[in-house]
C-alpha positions in Angstrom: 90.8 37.7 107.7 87.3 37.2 106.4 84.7 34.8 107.9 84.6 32.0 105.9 80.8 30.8 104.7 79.7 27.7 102.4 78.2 28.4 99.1 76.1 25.2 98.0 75.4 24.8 94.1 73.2 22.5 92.9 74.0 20.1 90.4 72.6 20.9 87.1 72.3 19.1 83.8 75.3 19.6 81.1 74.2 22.5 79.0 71.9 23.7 81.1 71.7 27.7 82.2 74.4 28.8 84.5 73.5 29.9 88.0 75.0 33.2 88.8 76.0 34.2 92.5 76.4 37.4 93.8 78.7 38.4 96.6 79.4 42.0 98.3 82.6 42.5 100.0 82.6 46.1 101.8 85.5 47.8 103.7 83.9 49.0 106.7 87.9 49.8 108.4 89.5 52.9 108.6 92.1 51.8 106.0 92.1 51.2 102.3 92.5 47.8 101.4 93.8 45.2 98.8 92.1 41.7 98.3 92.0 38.8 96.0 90.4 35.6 95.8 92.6 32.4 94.6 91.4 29.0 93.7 92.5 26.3 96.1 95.0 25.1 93.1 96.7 28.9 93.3 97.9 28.9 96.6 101.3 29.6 96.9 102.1 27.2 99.9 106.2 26.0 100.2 106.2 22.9 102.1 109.0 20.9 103.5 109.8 17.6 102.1 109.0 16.1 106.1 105.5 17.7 106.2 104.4 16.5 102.4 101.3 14.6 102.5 102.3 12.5 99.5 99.5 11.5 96.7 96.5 14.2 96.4 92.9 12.8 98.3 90.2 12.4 96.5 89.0 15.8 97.8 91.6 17.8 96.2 91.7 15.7 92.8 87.9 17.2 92.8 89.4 20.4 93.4 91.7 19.9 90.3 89.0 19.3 88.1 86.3 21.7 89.0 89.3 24.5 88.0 90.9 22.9 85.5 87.3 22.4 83.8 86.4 26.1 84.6 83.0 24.5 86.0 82.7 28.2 87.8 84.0 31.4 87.4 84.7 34.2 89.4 85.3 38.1 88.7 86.9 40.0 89.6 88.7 38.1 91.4 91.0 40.9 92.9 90.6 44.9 93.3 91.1 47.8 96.0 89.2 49.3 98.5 88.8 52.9 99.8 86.9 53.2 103.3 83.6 52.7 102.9 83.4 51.0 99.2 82.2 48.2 98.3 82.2 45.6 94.8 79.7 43.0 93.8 81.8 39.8 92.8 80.0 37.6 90.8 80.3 33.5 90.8 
C-alpha cells in the first residue's frame, strides 16, 4: 500500500485556467507491478445491511459532485510497472 498525502487545490474562478498536477509513482520492488487509481464513488465496497451507514454526509455528497461534475481529472489512471519504471500521472 502507498502512503497516503493531501493534495490542496485552490479555488479558482469558473472559466478560469486549469491547474495541472504532476505525480510520479516509481516501482522501486523487485517485482513488476499493477496499479490503478479509483475515485472515491468507484470503490467496489459490499456492505452488510447491519453495518450501512444510512443517508450519505455531507462529505461524501461533495464527493459526488466533484466526480460527477468532472471538476478534475486524472490519467492515466491505471498501467504496469517493470522494476525500476516509473509514469508521471497527471491531475
Amino acid at each position: 500500500m502507498l502512503k497516503t498525502f493531501e493534495v490542496l487545490f485552490e479555488p479558482r474562478p469558473v472559466g478560469a485556467e486549469p491547474v495541472t498536477v504532476h505525480v510520479e509513482l516509481a516501482n522501486g520492488g523487485g517485482l513488476p507491478v499493477e496499479w490503478s487509481l479509483k475515485y472515491p464513488t468507484e470503490m467496489e465496497l459490499e456492505v452488510e445491511h447491519w453495518a450501512d451507514k444510512g443517508e450519505a454526509t455531507p462529505a461524501e455528497l461533495k464527493q459526488h459532485m466533484i466526480v460527477d461534475e468532472r471538476i478534475f481529472t486524472v490519467y492515466p489512471r491505471a498501467g504496469k510497472l517493470g522494476v525500476g519504471e516509473s509514469v508521471r500521472v497527471e491531475v
